[in-house]
Short mmCIF file of C-alpha atoms in Angstrom, two decimals:
data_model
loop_
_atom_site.label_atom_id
_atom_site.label_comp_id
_atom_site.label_asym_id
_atom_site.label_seq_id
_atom_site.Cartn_x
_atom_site.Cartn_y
_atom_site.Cartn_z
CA UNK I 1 79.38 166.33 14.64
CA UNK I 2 82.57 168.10 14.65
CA UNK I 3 84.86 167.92 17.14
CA UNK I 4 86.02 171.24 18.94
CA UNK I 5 89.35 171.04 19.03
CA UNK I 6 88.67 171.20 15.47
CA UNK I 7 86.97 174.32 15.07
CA UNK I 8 88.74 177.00 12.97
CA UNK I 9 85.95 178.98 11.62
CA UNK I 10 83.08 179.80 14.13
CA UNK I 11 79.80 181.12 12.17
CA UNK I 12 76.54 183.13 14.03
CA UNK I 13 73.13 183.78 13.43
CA UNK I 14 72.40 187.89 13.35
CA UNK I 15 69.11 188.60 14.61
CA UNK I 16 68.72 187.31 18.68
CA UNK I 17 72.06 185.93 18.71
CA UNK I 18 74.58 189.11 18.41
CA UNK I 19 72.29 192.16 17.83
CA UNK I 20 69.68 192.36 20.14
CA UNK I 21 66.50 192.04 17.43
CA UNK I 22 63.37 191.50 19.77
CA UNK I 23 64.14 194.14 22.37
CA UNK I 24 64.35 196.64 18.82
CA UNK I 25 61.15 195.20 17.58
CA UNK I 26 59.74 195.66 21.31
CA UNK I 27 60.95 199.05 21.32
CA UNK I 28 59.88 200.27 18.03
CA UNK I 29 56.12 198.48 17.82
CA UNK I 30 55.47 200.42 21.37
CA UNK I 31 56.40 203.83 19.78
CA UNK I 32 54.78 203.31 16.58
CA UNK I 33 51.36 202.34 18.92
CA UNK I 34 51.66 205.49 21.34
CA UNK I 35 52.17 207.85 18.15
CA UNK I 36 48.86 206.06 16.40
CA UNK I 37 45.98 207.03 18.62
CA UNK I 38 42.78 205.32 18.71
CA UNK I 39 41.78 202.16 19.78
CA UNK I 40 45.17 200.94 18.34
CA UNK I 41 47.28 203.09 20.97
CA UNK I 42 44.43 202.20 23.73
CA UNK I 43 44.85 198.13 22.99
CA UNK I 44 47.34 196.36 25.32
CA UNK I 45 51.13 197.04 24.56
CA UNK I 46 52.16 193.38 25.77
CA UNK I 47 49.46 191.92 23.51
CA UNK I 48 50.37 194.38 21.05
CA UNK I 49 53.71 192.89 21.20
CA UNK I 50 52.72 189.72 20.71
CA UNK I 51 50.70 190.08 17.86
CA UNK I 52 53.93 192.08 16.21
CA UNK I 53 56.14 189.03 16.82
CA UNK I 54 53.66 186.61 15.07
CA UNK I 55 52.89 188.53 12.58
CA UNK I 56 56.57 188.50 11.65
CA UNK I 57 57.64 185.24 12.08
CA UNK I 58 54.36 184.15 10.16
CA UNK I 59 54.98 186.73 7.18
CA UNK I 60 58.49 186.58 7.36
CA UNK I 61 58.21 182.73 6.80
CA UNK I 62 55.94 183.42 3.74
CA UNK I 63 58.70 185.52 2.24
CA UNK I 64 61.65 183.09 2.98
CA UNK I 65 59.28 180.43 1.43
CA UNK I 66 58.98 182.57 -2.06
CA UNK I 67 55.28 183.37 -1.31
CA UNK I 68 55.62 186.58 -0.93
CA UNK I 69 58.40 189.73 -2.24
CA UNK I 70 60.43 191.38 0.37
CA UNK I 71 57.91 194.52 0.34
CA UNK I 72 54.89 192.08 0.14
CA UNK I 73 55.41 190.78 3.56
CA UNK I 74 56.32 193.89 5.21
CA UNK I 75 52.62 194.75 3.10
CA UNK I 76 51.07 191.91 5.31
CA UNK I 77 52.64 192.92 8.49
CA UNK I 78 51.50 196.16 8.45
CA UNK I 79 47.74 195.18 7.20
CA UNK I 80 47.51 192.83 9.98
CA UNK I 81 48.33 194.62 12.67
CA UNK I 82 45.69 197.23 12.03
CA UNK I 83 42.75 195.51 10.85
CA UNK I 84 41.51 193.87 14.42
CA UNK I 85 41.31 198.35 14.89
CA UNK I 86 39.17 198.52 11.52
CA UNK I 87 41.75 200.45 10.07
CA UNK I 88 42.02 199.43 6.29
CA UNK I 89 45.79 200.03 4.89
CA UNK I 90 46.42 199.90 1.23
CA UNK I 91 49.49 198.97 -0.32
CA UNK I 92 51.15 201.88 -0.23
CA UNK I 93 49.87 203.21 3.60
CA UNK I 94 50.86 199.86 4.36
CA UNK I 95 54.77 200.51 3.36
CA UNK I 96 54.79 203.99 4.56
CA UNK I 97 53.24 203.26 7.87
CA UNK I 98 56.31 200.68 8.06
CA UNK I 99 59.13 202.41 6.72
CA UNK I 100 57.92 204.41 10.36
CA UNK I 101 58.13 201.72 12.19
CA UNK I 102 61.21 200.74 10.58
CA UNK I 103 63.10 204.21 12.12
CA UNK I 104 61.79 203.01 15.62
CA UNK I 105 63.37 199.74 14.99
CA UNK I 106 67.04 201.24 13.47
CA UNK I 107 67.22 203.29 16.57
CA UNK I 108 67.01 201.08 18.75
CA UNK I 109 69.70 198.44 16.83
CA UNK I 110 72.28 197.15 19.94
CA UNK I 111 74.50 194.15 20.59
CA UNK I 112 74.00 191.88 23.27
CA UNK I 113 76.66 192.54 26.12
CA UNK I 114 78.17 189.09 25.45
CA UNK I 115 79.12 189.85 22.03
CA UNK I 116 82.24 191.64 22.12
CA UNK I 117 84.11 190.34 24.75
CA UNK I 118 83.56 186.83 23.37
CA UNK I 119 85.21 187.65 19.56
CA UNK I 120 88.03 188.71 22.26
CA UNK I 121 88.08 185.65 24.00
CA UNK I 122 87.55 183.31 21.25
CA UNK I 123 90.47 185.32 19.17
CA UNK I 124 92.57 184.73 21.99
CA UNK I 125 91.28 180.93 22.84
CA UNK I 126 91.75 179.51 19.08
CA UNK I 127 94.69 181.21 16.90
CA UNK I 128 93.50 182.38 13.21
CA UNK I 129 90.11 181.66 13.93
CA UNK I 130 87.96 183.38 11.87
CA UNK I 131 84.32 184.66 11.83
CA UNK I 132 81.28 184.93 9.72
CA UNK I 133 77.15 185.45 9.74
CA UNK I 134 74.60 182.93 8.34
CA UNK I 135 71.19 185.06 8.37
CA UNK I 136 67.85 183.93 6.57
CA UNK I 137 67.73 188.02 5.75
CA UNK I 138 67.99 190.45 2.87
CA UNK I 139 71.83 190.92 2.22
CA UNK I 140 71.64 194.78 2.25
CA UNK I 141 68.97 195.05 5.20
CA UNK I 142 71.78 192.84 7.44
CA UNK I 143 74.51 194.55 5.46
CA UNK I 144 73.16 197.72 7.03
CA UNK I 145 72.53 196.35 10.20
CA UNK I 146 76.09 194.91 11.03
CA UNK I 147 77.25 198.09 9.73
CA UNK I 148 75.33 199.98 12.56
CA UNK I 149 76.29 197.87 15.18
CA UNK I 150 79.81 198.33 14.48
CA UNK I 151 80.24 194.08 13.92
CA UNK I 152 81.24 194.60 9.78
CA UNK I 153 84.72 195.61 10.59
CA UNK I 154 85.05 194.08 13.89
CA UNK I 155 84.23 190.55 12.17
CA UNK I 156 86.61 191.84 9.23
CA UNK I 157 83.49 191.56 6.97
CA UNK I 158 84.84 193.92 5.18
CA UNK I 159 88.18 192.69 4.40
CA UNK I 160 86.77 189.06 3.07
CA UNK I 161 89.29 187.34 6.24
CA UNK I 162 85.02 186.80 7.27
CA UNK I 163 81.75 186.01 5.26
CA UNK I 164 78.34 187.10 5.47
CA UNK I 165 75.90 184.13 4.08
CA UNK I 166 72.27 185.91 3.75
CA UNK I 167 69.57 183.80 2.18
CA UNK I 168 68.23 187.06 0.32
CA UNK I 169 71.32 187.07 -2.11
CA UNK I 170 71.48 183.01 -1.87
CA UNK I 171 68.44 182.13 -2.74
CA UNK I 172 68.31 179.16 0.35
CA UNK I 173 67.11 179.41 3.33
CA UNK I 174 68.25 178.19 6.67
CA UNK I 175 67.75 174.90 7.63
CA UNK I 176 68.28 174.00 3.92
CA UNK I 177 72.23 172.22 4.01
CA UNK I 178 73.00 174.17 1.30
CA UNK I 179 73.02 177.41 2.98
CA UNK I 180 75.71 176.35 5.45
CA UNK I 181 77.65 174.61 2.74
CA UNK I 182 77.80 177.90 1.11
CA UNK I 183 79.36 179.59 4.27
CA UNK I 184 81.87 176.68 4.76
CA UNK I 185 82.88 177.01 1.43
CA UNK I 186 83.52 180.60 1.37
CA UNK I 187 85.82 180.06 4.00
CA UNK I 188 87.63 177.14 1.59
CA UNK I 189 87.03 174.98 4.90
CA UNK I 190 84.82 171.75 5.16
CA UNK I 191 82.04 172.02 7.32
CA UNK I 192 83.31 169.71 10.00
CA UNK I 193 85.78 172.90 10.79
CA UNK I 194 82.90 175.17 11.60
CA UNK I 195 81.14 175.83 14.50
CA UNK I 196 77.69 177.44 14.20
CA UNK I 197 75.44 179.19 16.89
CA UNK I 198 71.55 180.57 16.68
CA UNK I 199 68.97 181.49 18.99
CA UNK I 200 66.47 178.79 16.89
CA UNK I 201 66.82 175.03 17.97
CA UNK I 202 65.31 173.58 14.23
CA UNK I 203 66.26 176.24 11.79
CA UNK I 204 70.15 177.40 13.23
CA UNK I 205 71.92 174.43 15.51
CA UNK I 206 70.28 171.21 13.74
CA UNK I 207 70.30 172.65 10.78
CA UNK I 208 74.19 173.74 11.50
CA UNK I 209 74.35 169.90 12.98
CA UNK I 210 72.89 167.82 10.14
CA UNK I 211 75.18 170.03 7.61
CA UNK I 212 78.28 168.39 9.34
CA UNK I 213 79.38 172.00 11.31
CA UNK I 214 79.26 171.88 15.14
CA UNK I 215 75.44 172.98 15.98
CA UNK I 216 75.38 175.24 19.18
CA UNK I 217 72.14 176.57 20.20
CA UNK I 218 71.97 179.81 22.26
CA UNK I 219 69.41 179.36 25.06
CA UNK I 220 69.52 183.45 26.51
CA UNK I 221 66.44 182.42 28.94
CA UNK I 222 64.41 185.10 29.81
CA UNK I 223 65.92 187.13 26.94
CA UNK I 224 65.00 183.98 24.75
CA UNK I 225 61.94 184.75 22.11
CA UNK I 226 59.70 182.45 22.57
CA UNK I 227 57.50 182.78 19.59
CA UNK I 228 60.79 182.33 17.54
CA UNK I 229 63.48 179.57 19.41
CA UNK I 230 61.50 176.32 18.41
CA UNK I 231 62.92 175.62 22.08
CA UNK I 232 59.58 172.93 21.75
CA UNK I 233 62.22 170.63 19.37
CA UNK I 234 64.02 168.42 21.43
CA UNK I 235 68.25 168.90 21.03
CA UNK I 236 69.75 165.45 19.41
CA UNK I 237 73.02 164.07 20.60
CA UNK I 238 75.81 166.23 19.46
CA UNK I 239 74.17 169.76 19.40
CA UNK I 240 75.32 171.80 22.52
CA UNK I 241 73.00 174.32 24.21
CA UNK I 242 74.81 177.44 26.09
CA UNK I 243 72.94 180.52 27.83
CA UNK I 244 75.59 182.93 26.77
CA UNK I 245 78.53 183.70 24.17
CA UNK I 246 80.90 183.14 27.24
CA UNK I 247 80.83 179.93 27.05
CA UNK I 248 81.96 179.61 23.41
CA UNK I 249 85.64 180.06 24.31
CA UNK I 250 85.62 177.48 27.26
CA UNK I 251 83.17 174.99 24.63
CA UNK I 252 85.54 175.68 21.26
CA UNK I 253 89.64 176.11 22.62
CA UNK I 254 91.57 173.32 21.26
CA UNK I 255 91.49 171.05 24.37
#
C-alpha cells in the first residue's frame, strides 16, 4: 500500500465517481420508455430501471471481455430490453433505437457536487499534484464525455500535465495490473505515488491496491449503484473507503 504522504499523482474512475453516470442512465431509460408506448411505456419505470442497469453491466462486461464489438453490445442492450414486450429489434433498429437513448443520456451528463471543490482542495492540500482518469470505456465515448462536463481542461487533460487511461484504446481492462501500470507510467511515477479512487470495491480500489497505488473506494450510499459497486467484496487491509471526494484532501495531504 502506499503511504499518503506519498501521494503525488491522484487517479479516478469516470463513470459514478466524478460524472454522475446512473442518475443519466436513470434519466434517459425513463424518457426513452414514456416516448415508446405500449406495454413497454405501461411496464414499471423502477423495474424498468433495473432491467437497464443489468443489462449494461452484463453486456458491457461481454464487451470488456472481447465477446462482443463496441456496437454489438449496445446491439444486445437494446434487444433485451424489448423482447420481455415482444418487440423484435434487428440489428440496425437495435442501434438506432439506442443512438435515441443515447441523446437522453448526453443530456443529462453532470458532475457530482463533490467534484470540483475537491481538485481545489486537493491542489491546494498536496503541491504539483497532478490528476488523471482510469476508465474501462471507449477512449472517444469518455473523451467526449469529460469534454462535456467541462473536467478535460480542468484536469489539464488536454495539456498532457494529466492522463486519461481508457481500456478501449489499451486493450486491458480494469482490474487487470496492467491497466494501472499504464497510468502510473504515463505519469513517469511508480505506482506506490498514486492514489486511485472508484465507485467498484473489486474492479477500481483492489485492483488500484494489488497494483501497488493507494486503493480508495468511494462508498456515495444512497447514491451508490448497487447492481455495479461489488460493495458484497469485503475491503482488505490497506484499501480506504470514503462517502465523498471531501475526504480525499484530509485522507492524501502530506501529514
Amino acid at each position: 500500500m502506499s503511504a499518503t504522504s506519498d501521494i503525488r499523482v491522484v487517479l479516478f474512475d469516470l463513470d459514478d465517481t466524478l460524472m454522475a453516470h446512473s442518475r443519466s442512465v436513470d434519466l434517459a431509460i425513463e424518457r426513452a420508455q414514456q416516448a415508446a408506448g405500449g406495454d413497454f411505456a405501461a411496464d414499471d419505470p423502477a423495474s424498468v430501471r433495473t432491467r437497464w442497469r443489468e443489462l449494461e453491466e452484463q453486456h458491457y462486461a461481454r464487451y470488456l471481455s472481447g465477446e462482443l464489438d463496441y456496437l454489438g453490445q449496445r446491439i444486445h442492450r437494446a434487444r433485451d430490453l424489448h423482447a420481455p414486450y415482444g418487440i423484435h429489434l434487428d440489428d440496425e433498429a437495435a442501434l438506432a433505437w439506442f443512438v435515441e437513448y443515447l441523446h437522453g443520456y448526453r443530456d443529462n451528463w453532470t458532475l457530482f457536487d463533490d467534484v470540483l471543490p475537491a481538485l481545489d482542495a486537493l491542489e491546494a492540500a498536496i503541491e504539483g499534484v497532478r490528476f488523471g482518469i482510469i476508465t474501462n470505456g471507449d477512449l472517444a465515448f469518455q473523451t467526449d464525455k469529460l469534454e462535456r462536463i467541462d473536467l478535460w481542461e480542468r484536469l489539464r487533460l488536454h495539456t498532457g500535465h494529466g492522463h486519461l487511461i481508457a481500456s478501449g484504446a489499451l486493450g486491458v481492462t480494469k482490474p487487470d495490473p496492467a491497466i494501472f501500470a499504464a497510468a502510473a507510467a504515463a505519469f513517469d511515477v511508480p505506482a506506490a505515488a498514486c492514489a486511485y479512487l472508484g465507485d467498484r470495491v473489486r474492479t477500481d480500489a483492489i485492483g488500484a491496491h494489488e497494483a501497488g497505488m493507494l486503493g480508495i473506494w468511494l462508498d456515495r450510499g444512497e447514491a451508490r449503484n448497487d447492481t455495479t459497486s461489488e460493495s458484497h467484496v469485503a475491503l482488505p487491509a490497506g484499501v480506504r473507503r470514503v462517502r465523498s471526494l471531501a475526504e480525499l484532501p484530509g485522507l492524501l495531504a502530506p501529514q
